[in-house]
């Protein structure tokens, strides 16, 4: 008889774990505290505009192998748009657009040519940038675990211009923190995943629809179809231990004791609140970084389709969603406590500078603040992330914060869910 597993949390990690277990016909029950699935990646209805909007624009990449495998499993891959070649438009003030593009040559020549043609930086800077990429296959990231990204870039003689127009955009987008705070080790590992894993690894993958429709619906249908159960609006309030085992889960509605194993797929701070004895497992004191998403409705959308990275702006990315613009500000701890009025004034100024948009054309906006969007992958914390197996024999951890060797991304969350499922399957 297959074992009974309770998964706590319905974000990417929990859904991944539940889907892989359901695929092997385990009796899975997923408990989610909120009335929706998706965790920190979901859609909502904006009542003023009657529009479905995402809580944030989430970018996947071709090197998100775990995520793409999960989307294939649940039948959601067709809900995403896949670039055939890397193609990103960057913008400087005055709507000067510079394209970084992988050309139609054999990999990796296509990326080398693309970097050489990236005229947002000087030829000398492009050659300096290429030197780093030629070194990349031979770098041992472990040797860089005591310096930050900025220090590494300075060692590699990367000018301020190339840092501003390339490295900072890439690092802040991938790690949601500044190059002064993030570990060079984890960044080098990311660069290897993006640029050394084949042509498709560096491409961008975007959802065609709202996030909930793009993957939450498919995941729910797949889990239920394979005998699993999903219960919404039922937060787990206590994980009760007896010795080295979880014996009961107390939710807001009932007590669960009929299970063999538990997967906790919630953030570290949430687990710390509900575990009966936090000393039984290692829960690191993570520092978090915020993300702001500003949805901007215009009387007339004049900028081209697609998405744009901004060079030397407090705004980082702008996505043209057709009906409106979605503006992303990563590493937003200094902005997250400002009033919506102050934030929108800053956004208006930047959009006028970079896209020549008259503020009078703005007809509405909505600001979504994710204060604990990701943890900061500093050198002080990357070696303290806990293993997924714990001293508690029937409790397994999942989530982007556990030791996946990846930063706090969707890919990390999905990988943790798959690994959690594999740990249970391998012991059965």
Short mmCIF file of C-alpha atoms in Angstrom, two decimals:
data_model
loop_
_atom_site.label_atom_id
_atom_site.label_comp_id
_atom_site.label_asym_id
_atom_site.label_seq_id
_atom_site.Cartn_x
_atom_site.Cartn_y
_atom_site.Cartn_z
CA UNK A 1 0.00 0.00 0.00
CA UNK A 2 1.38 3.40 -1.00
CA UNK A 3 2.25 5.79 1.77
CA UNK A 4 0.15 8.81 2.67
CA UNK A 5 1.88 12.16 2.32
CA UNK A 6 0.73 15.62 3.41
CA UNK A 7 2.28 18.56 1.57
CA UNK A 8 2.10 21.91 3.36
CA UNK A 9 2.06 24.80 0.88
CA UNK A 10 0.75 25.23 -2.66
CA UNK A 11 3.48 27.24 -4.33
CA UNK A 12 5.85 25.89 -6.96
CA UNK A 13 7.67 23.69 -4.43
CA UNK A 14 4.53 22.14 -2.98
CA UNK A 15 2.85 21.65 -6.34
CA UNK A 16 5.99 20.08 -7.77
CA UNK A 17 6.31 17.65 -4.84
CA UNK A 18 2.62 16.75 -4.96
CA UNK A 19 2.61 16.25 -8.73
CA UNK A 20 5.63 13.94 -8.73
CA UNK A 21 4.20 11.90 -5.85
CA UNK A 22 0.76 11.73 -7.46
CA UNK A 23 2.46 10.53 -10.64
CA UNK A 24 3.67 7.52 -8.62
CA UNK A 25 0.19 7.05 -7.14
CA UNK A 26 1.01 8.14 -3.60
CA UNK A 27 -1.96 9.32 -1.56
CA UNK A 28 -1.18 13.02 -1.46
CA UNK A 29 -3.05 15.75 0.38
CA UNK A 30 -1.89 19.32 -0.22
CA UNK A 31 -2.89 21.94 2.36
CA UNK A 32 -2.72 25.60 1.27
CA UNK A 33 -3.35 28.48 3.66
CA UNK A 34 -4.69 30.92 1.08
CA UNK A 35 -7.75 30.55 -1.16
CA UNK A 36 -5.53 30.13 -4.22
CA UNK A 37 -2.54 28.13 -5.41
CA UNK A 38 0.72 29.63 -6.57
CA UNK A 39 2.46 30.91 -3.45
CA UNK A 40 4.45 33.97 -4.54
CA UNK A 41 3.61 33.43 -8.23
CA UNK A 42 -0.11 33.85 -8.92
CA UNK A 43 -2.73 35.88 -10.80
CA UNK A 44 -5.50 38.07 -9.45
CA UNK A 45 -8.42 40.07 -10.78
CA UNK A 46 -8.00 43.86 -10.78
CA UNK A 47 -11.61 44.92 -10.24
CA UNK A 48 -11.12 48.51 -11.41
CA UNK A 49 -9.97 47.47 -14.88
CA UNK A 50 -11.55 43.99 -14.92
CA UNK A 51 -8.11 42.65 -15.88
CA UNK A 52 -6.33 39.49 -14.81
CA UNK A 53 -2.87 40.56 -13.64
CA UNK A 54 0.05 38.66 -12.12
CA UNK A 55 1.39 39.53 -8.68
CA UNK A 56 4.67 39.90 -10.56
CA UNK A 57 6.17 39.23 -13.96
CA UNK A 58 8.03 35.96 -13.53
CA UNK A 59 10.68 35.17 -16.14
CA UNK A 60 11.79 31.60 -16.79
CA UNK A 61 14.83 30.64 -18.82
CA UNK A 62 15.72 27.76 -21.07
CA UNK A 63 18.18 26.56 -18.41
CA UNK A 64 15.28 26.04 -15.96
CA UNK A 65 15.42 22.34 -16.71
CA UNK A 66 13.55 21.28 -13.56
CA UNK A 67 10.77 23.79 -14.16
CA UNK A 68 10.33 22.81 -17.79
CA UNK A 69 10.23 19.13 -16.82
CA UNK A 70 7.54 19.92 -14.24
CA UNK A 71 5.50 21.92 -16.74
CA UNK A 72 5.70 19.00 -19.18
CA UNK A 73 4.57 16.58 -16.47
CA UNK A 74 1.42 18.59 -15.68
CA UNK A 75 0.71 19.36 -19.36
CA UNK A 76 1.34 23.10 -19.07
CA UNK A 77 4.30 23.60 -21.42
CA UNK A 78 2.08 24.90 -24.24
CA UNK A 79 0.99 27.73 -21.92
CA UNK A 80 4.44 29.31 -22.27
CA UNK A 81 6.21 31.20 -25.03
CA UNK A 82 9.75 29.99 -25.85
CA UNK A 83 12.33 32.12 -27.62
CA UNK A 84 14.20 30.36 -30.44
CA UNK A 85 17.26 32.51 -29.80
CA UNK A 86 18.18 34.81 -26.94
CA UNK A 87 16.74 38.25 -27.68
CA UNK A 88 16.55 41.06 -25.12
CA UNK A 89 16.08 44.77 -25.74
CA UNK A 90 17.82 47.20 -23.40
CA UNK A 91 16.94 50.88 -23.15
CA UNK A 92 18.85 54.01 -22.24
CA UNK A 93 17.34 57.43 -21.65
CA UNK A 94 15.64 58.93 -24.70
CA UNK A 95 14.31 55.53 -25.80
CA UNK A 96 17.66 54.46 -27.25
CA UNK A 97 17.25 50.71 -27.74
CA UNK A 98 20.13 48.23 -27.82
CA UNK A 99 19.58 44.58 -28.65
CA UNK A 100 21.38 41.62 -27.13
CA UNK A 101 20.65 38.75 -29.46
CA UNK A 102 21.86 35.25 -30.15
CA UNK A 103 22.37 35.09 -33.89
CA UNK A 104 21.65 32.13 -36.15
CA UNK A 105 25.06 30.52 -35.87
CA UNK A 106 26.24 27.32 -34.22
CA UNK A 107 26.32 27.53 -30.41
CA UNK A 108 28.33 29.11 -28.77
CA UNK A 109 29.41 31.27 -31.73
CA UNK A 110 25.87 32.72 -31.85
CA UNK A 111 26.20 34.10 -28.30
CA UNK A 112 29.75 35.38 -28.91
CA UNK A 113 28.57 37.28 -31.99
CA UNK A 114 25.59 38.58 -30.00
CA UNK A 115 27.85 39.98 -27.28
CA UNK A 116 30.17 41.54 -29.89
CA UNK A 117 27.19 43.32 -31.44
CA UNK A 118 25.84 44.61 -28.10
CA UNK A 119 26.63 48.27 -28.81
CA UNK A 120 25.22 49.60 -25.54
CA UNK A 121 28.84 49.32 -24.40
CA UNK A 122 32.09 50.19 -26.14
CA UNK A 123 34.08 47.70 -28.21
CA UNK A 124 36.75 47.61 -25.50
CA UNK A 125 34.09 46.74 -22.92
CA UNK A 126 32.62 44.06 -25.17
CA UNK A 127 36.03 42.45 -25.55
CA UNK A 128 36.53 42.66 -21.78
CA UNK A 129 33.14 41.01 -21.30
CA UNK A 130 34.04 38.20 -23.69
CA UNK A 131 37.24 37.51 -21.76
CA UNK A 132 35.14 36.66 -18.71
CA UNK A 133 32.96 34.32 -20.76
CA UNK A 134 35.97 32.54 -22.20
CA UNK A 135 37.24 32.00 -18.64
CA UNK A 136 33.87 30.79 -17.35
CA UNK A 137 34.19 27.05 -18.20
CA UNK A 138 37.42 26.86 -16.23
CA UNK A 139 36.31 28.72 -13.10
CA UNK A 140 35.73 26.78 -9.89
CA UNK A 141 32.96 28.72 -8.17
CA UNK A 142 33.96 27.40 -4.74
CA UNK A 143 37.04 29.63 -4.91
CA UNK A 144 34.78 32.69 -4.93
CA UNK A 145 32.69 31.96 -1.83
CA UNK A 146 34.37 34.72 0.19
CA UNK A 147 33.81 37.65 -2.17
CA UNK A 148 30.76 39.37 -3.60
CA UNK A 149 29.89 39.91 -7.27
CA UNK A 150 31.20 43.47 -7.33
CA UNK A 151 34.59 42.37 -6.01
CA UNK A 152 34.76 39.58 -8.59
CA UNK A 153 33.91 41.97 -11.45
CA UNK A 154 36.59 44.36 -10.29
CA UNK A 155 39.13 41.51 -10.28
CA UNK A 156 38.06 40.82 -13.86
CA UNK A 157 38.61 44.49 -14.83
CA UNK A 158 34.99 45.05 -15.75
CA UNK A 159 34.41 48.78 -16.18
CA UNK A 160 31.56 50.69 -14.58
CA UNK A 161 29.87 50.98 -17.97
CA UNK A 162 29.85 47.22 -18.60
CA UNK A 163 28.69 46.62 -15.03
CA UNK A 164 25.78 49.05 -15.47
CA UNK A 165 24.75 47.91 -18.95
CA UNK A 166 25.16 44.16 -18.51
CA UNK A 167 26.33 42.62 -15.24
CA UNK A 168 24.07 44.53 -12.83
CA UNK A 169 20.98 43.94 -14.96
CA UNK A 170 21.72 40.22 -15.15
CA UNK A 171 22.68 39.84 -11.48
CA UNK A 172 19.84 41.87 -9.99
CA UNK A 173 17.33 40.15 -12.25
CA UNK A 174 18.58 36.67 -11.34
CA UNK A 175 19.29 37.21 -7.64
CA UNK A 176 16.99 40.11 -6.69
CA UNK A 177 19.75 41.84 -4.78
CA UNK A 178 22.69 44.12 -5.42
CA UNK A 179 26.09 43.00 -6.64
CA UNK A 180 27.51 44.30 -3.34
CA UNK A 181 25.45 41.81 -1.31
CA UNK A 182 25.29 38.67 -3.45
CA UNK A 183 27.89 35.91 -3.42
CA UNK A 184 30.15 35.67 -6.45
CA UNK A 185 30.03 31.87 -6.08
CA UNK A 186 26.31 31.54 -6.68
CA UNK A 187 26.44 34.07 -9.54
CA UNK A 188 29.20 32.16 -11.33
CA UNK A 189 27.15 28.97 -10.95
CA UNK A 190 24.18 30.76 -12.55
CA UNK A 191 26.29 32.06 -15.42
CA UNK A 192 27.43 28.51 -16.15
CA UNK A 193 23.82 27.32 -16.22
CA UNK A 194 22.74 30.11 -18.57
CA UNK A 195 25.66 30.27 -20.98
CA UNK A 196 27.34 26.85 -20.90
CA UNK A 197 24.36 24.51 -21.26
CA UNK A 198 23.57 24.89 -24.94
CA UNK A 199 21.78 27.37 -27.18
CA UNK A 200 18.35 27.17 -25.55
CA UNK A 201 19.66 27.62 -21.99
CA UNK A 202 20.11 31.38 -22.43
CA UNK A 203 16.67 31.97 -23.98
CA UNK A 204 13.73 33.59 -22.22
CA UNK A 205 10.50 31.70 -21.43
CA UNK A 206 7.37 33.70 -20.58
CA UNK A 207 3.80 32.67 -19.69
CA UNK A 208 1.23 33.27 -22.40
CA UNK A 209 -1.56 33.82 -19.88
CA UNK A 210 -1.95 34.81 -16.26
CA UNK A 211 0.25 32.73 -13.95
CA UNK A 212 -2.64 30.91 -12.29
CA UNK A 213 -4.02 29.87 -15.67
CA UNK A 214 -0.55 29.06 -16.99
CA UNK A 215 0.42 26.47 -14.38
CA UNK A 216 -1.73 26.41 -11.21
CA UNK A 217 -4.80 25.09 -12.97
CA UNK A 218 -2.85 22.36 -14.77
CA UNK A 219 -1.04 21.32 -11.59
CA UNK A 220 -4.29 21.07 -9.64
CA UNK A 221 -5.99 19.04 -12.37
CA UNK A 222 -3.00 16.70 -12.68
CA UNK A 223 -2.73 16.05 -8.94
CA UNK A 224 -6.47 15.44 -8.53
CA UNK A 225 -6.65 13.26 -11.65
CA UNK A 226 -3.94 11.06 -10.16
CA UNK A 227 -5.75 10.58 -6.87
CA UNK A 228 -4.39 13.52 -4.88
CA UNK A 229 -6.39 16.01 -2.88
CA UNK A 230 -5.96 19.80 -2.66
CA UNK A 231 -7.48 21.74 0.19
CA UNK A 232 -7.43 25.56 0.05
CA UNK A 233 -7.99 28.16 2.79
CA UNK A 234 -6.70 25.82 5.48
CA UNK A 235 -3.46 27.02 7.09
CA UNK A 236 -1.43 24.58 9.15
CA UNK A 237 -0.99 26.20 12.55
CA UNK A 238 1.16 23.62 14.32
CA UNK A 239 3.45 20.73 13.44
CA UNK A 240 3.41 18.47 16.50
CA UNK A 241 6.30 16.13 17.25
CA UNK A 242 6.70 13.06 19.39
CA UNK A 243 10.37 12.23 19.63
CA UNK A 244 11.83 12.12 16.13
CA UNK A 245 8.54 12.01 14.24
CA UNK A 246 5.71 14.32 13.23
CA UNK A 247 2.60 12.84 14.77
CA UNK A 248 -0.04 15.50 14.14
CA UNK A 249 -0.71 18.55 12.03
CA UNK A 250 -3.13 21.06 13.52
CA UNK A 251 -4.79 23.23 10.90
CA UNK A 252 -7.27 26.04 11.32
CA UNK A 253 -10.08 23.52 10.77
CA UNK A 254 -8.99 20.09 12.01
CA UNK A 255 -6.18 17.85 13.23
CA UNK A 256 -4.46 15.43 10.86
CA UNK A 257 -2.77 12.28 12.12
CA UNK A 258 -3.43 9.76 9.34
CA UNK A 259 -0.22 10.22 7.34
CA UNK A 260 3.18 8.65 6.94
CA UNK A 261 5.25 11.60 5.79
CA UNK A 262 5.07 15.38 5.67
CA UNK A 263 6.66 17.75 3.18
CA UNK A 264 6.92 21.34 4.39
CA UNK A 265 6.95 23.52 1.27
CA UNK A 266 6.50 26.90 2.96
CA UNK A 267 9.00 29.72 3.56
CA UNK A 268 11.52 29.44 6.41
CA UNK A 269 9.86 32.15 8.49
CA UNK A 270 6.47 30.44 8.15
CA UNK A 271 7.88 27.05 9.16
CA UNK A 272 9.59 28.63 12.16
CA UNK A 273 6.18 29.82 13.42
CA UNK A 274 4.48 26.44 13.32
CA UNK A 275 7.11 23.81 14.12
CA UNK A 276 6.69 22.36 17.61
CA UNK A 277 10.43 22.38 18.27
CA UNK A 278 12.48 24.47 15.86
CA UNK A 279 15.67 23.15 17.45
CA UNK A 280 15.02 19.82 15.75
CA UNK A 281 15.85 21.29 12.34
CA UNK A 282 18.15 24.02 11.11
CA UNK A 283 16.12 27.04 10.03
CA UNK A 284 18.49 29.84 8.97
CA UNK A 285 17.82 33.48 9.75
CA UNK A 286 17.36 34.61 6.16
CA UNK A 287 17.47 38.24 5.11
CA UNK A 288 14.93 39.02 2.42
CA UNK A 289 14.81 41.27 -0.61
CA UNK A 290 11.63 42.89 -1.95
CA UNK A 291 10.19 43.19 -5.44
CA UNK A 292 7.79 45.90 -6.61
CA UNK A 293 5.48 45.31 -9.53
CA UNK A 294 3.70 48.31 -10.97
CA UNK A 295 0.85 47.66 -13.40
CA UNK A 296 0.37 50.78 -15.50
CA UNK A 297 -2.65 51.44 -17.70
CA UNK A 298 -2.28 54.03 -20.47
CA UNK A 299 -4.83 55.76 -22.66
CA UNK A 300 -2.61 54.69 -25.54
CA UNK A 301 0.24 52.14 -25.36
CA UNK A 302 2.90 53.48 -27.71
CA UNK A 303 5.92 51.34 -26.85
CA UNK A 304 6.61 48.22 -28.98
CA UNK A 305 5.53 44.71 -28.00
CA UNK A 306 7.81 42.61 -25.86
CA UNK A 307 9.93 43.50 -22.87
CA UNK A 308 12.80 45.86 -22.10
CA UNK A 309 15.62 46.04 -19.59
CA UNK A 310 16.49 49.56 -18.41
CA UNK A 311 20.10 50.72 -18.11
CA UNK A 312 20.88 53.03 -15.17
CA UNK A 313 17.32 53.32 -13.90
CA UNK A 314 15.63 52.38 -10.60
CA UNK A 315 13.14 50.54 -12.83
CA UNK A 316 14.58 47.27 -14.05
CA UNK A 317 12.16 45.72 -16.55
CA UNK A 318 9.12 46.86 -18.51
CA UNK A 319 6.77 44.31 -20.11
CA UNK A 320 4.17 45.34 -22.64
CA UNK A 321 1.17 43.16 -21.75
CA UNK A 322 -1.01 44.60 -24.52
CA UNK A 323 -3.69 45.96 -22.20
CA UNK A 324 -1.15 47.62 -19.91
CA UNK A 325 2.52 47.75 -18.89
CA UNK A 326 4.04 45.68 -16.10
CA UNK A 327 7.06 47.39 -14.52
CA UNK A 328 9.40 45.37 -12.29
CA UNK A 329 11.69 46.82 -9.63
CA UNK A 330 13.92 44.18 -8.06
CA UNK A 331 16.11 44.68 -4.98
CA UNK A 332 13.42 47.10 -3.77
CA UNK A 333 13.98 47.21 0.00
CA UNK A 334 14.63 50.95 -0.11
CA UNK A 335 11.38 51.58 -1.97
CA UNK A 336 8.95 49.07 -0.52
CA UNK A 337 7.93 51.21 2.46
CA UNK A 338 7.36 54.36 0.42
CA UNK A 339 3.80 55.44 -0.31
CA UNK A 340 2.15 54.42 -3.56
CA UNK A 341 1.99 58.11 -4.48
CA UNK A 342 5.76 58.54 -4.13
CA UNK A 343 6.44 55.34 -6.06
CA UNK A 344 4.16 56.26 -8.95
CA UNK A 345 5.71 59.71 -9.25
CA UNK A 346 9.13 58.12 -9.58
CA UNK A 347 7.74 55.67 -12.16
CA UNK A 348 6.21 58.51 -14.19
CA UNK A 349 9.53 60.36 -14.26
CA UNK A 350 11.47 57.26 -15.37
CA UNK A 351 8.94 56.25 -18.02
CA UNK A 352 9.09 59.76 -19.45
CA UNK A 353 12.91 59.68 -19.50
CA UNK A 354 13.27 56.22 -20.99
CA UNK A 355 10.13 55.68 -23.10
CA UNK A 356 9.07 59.31 -23.74
CA UNK A 357 5.67 58.59 -22.22
CA UNK A 358 3.66 61.66 -21.27
CA UNK A 359 2.43 61.16 -17.67
CA UNK A 360 -0.96 62.54 -18.77
CA UNK A 361 -1.47 59.31 -20.75
CA UNK A 362 -1.50 57.23 -17.55
CA UNK A 363 -5.10 56.29 -16.78
CA UNK A 364 -4.56 53.97 -13.81
CA UNK A 365 -2.06 51.93 -11.85
CA UNK A 366 -1.76 49.17 -9.29
CA UNK A 367 1.32 48.58 -7.14
CA UNK A 368 1.99 45.11 -5.71
CA UNK A 369 4.67 44.81 -3.03
CA UNK A 370 6.28 41.45 -2.34
CA UNK A 371 8.28 42.31 0.77
CA UNK A 372 9.75 38.83 1.22
CA UNK A 373 10.06 37.95 -2.42
CA UNK A 374 13.43 36.17 -2.16
CA UNK A 375 16.22 35.64 0.31
CA UNK A 376 19.55 37.42 -0.21
CA UNK A 377 22.18 34.88 -1.36
CA UNK A 378 25.10 36.35 0.55
CA UNK A 379 28.29 34.45 1.37
CA UNK A 380 27.15 34.35 5.00
CA UNK A 381 24.00 32.37 4.20
CA UNK A 382 24.62 30.12 1.17
CA UNK A 383 26.40 27.45 3.24
CA UNK A 384 23.74 27.56 5.99
CA UNK A 385 20.80 26.50 3.86
CA UNK A 386 19.37 23.30 5.33
CA UNK A 387 19.36 19.89 3.70
CA UNK A 388 15.94 18.63 2.68
CA UNK A 389 16.16 15.58 4.93
CA UNK A 390 15.88 16.53 8.59
CA UNK A 391 16.46 14.91 11.99
CA UNK A 392 12.71 14.43 12.08
CA UNK A 393 12.40 11.12 10.28
CA UNK A 394 9.12 11.77 8.47
CA UNK A 395 9.55 15.51 7.73
CA UNK A 396 11.15 16.68 4.49
CA UNK A 397 11.76 20.30 3.60
CA UNK A 398 11.10 21.96 0.25
CA UNK A 399 11.17 25.54 -0.99
CA UNK A 400 13.52 27.86 -2.80
CA UNK A 401 15.40 28.48 0.47
CA UNK A 402 16.65 24.92 1.10
CA UNK A 403 20.01 23.68 -0.15
CA UNK A 404 19.40 23.32 -3.89
CA UNK A 405 22.64 25.04 -4.99
CA UNK A 406 20.41 27.53 -6.78
CA UNK A 407 19.36 31.07 -5.85
CA UNK A 408 15.88 31.92 -4.63
CA UNK A 409 14.11 31.25 -7.93
CA UNK A 410 11.20 29.30 -9.36
CA UNK A 411 13.77 26.76 -10.57
CA UNK A 412 15.05 26.28 -7.02
CA UNK A 413 11.52 25.81 -5.68
CA UNK A 414 10.56 23.28 -8.35
CA UNK A 415 13.81 21.36 -7.92
CA UNK A 416 13.27 21.16 -4.16
CA UNK A 417 9.79 19.74 -4.69
CA UNK A 418 11.03 17.11 -7.10
CA UNK A 419 13.90 16.15 -4.76
CA UNK A 420 11.48 15.91 -1.81
CA UNK A 421 9.29 13.53 -3.82
CA UNK A 422 12.32 11.50 -4.90
CA UNK A 423 13.48 11.12 -1.29
CA UNK A 424 10.11 9.59 -0.39
CA UNK A 425 9.94 7.39 -3.50
CA UNK A 426 13.48 6.07 -3.02
CA UNK A 427 12.67 4.89 0.53
CA UNK A 428 9.41 3.14 -0.33
#
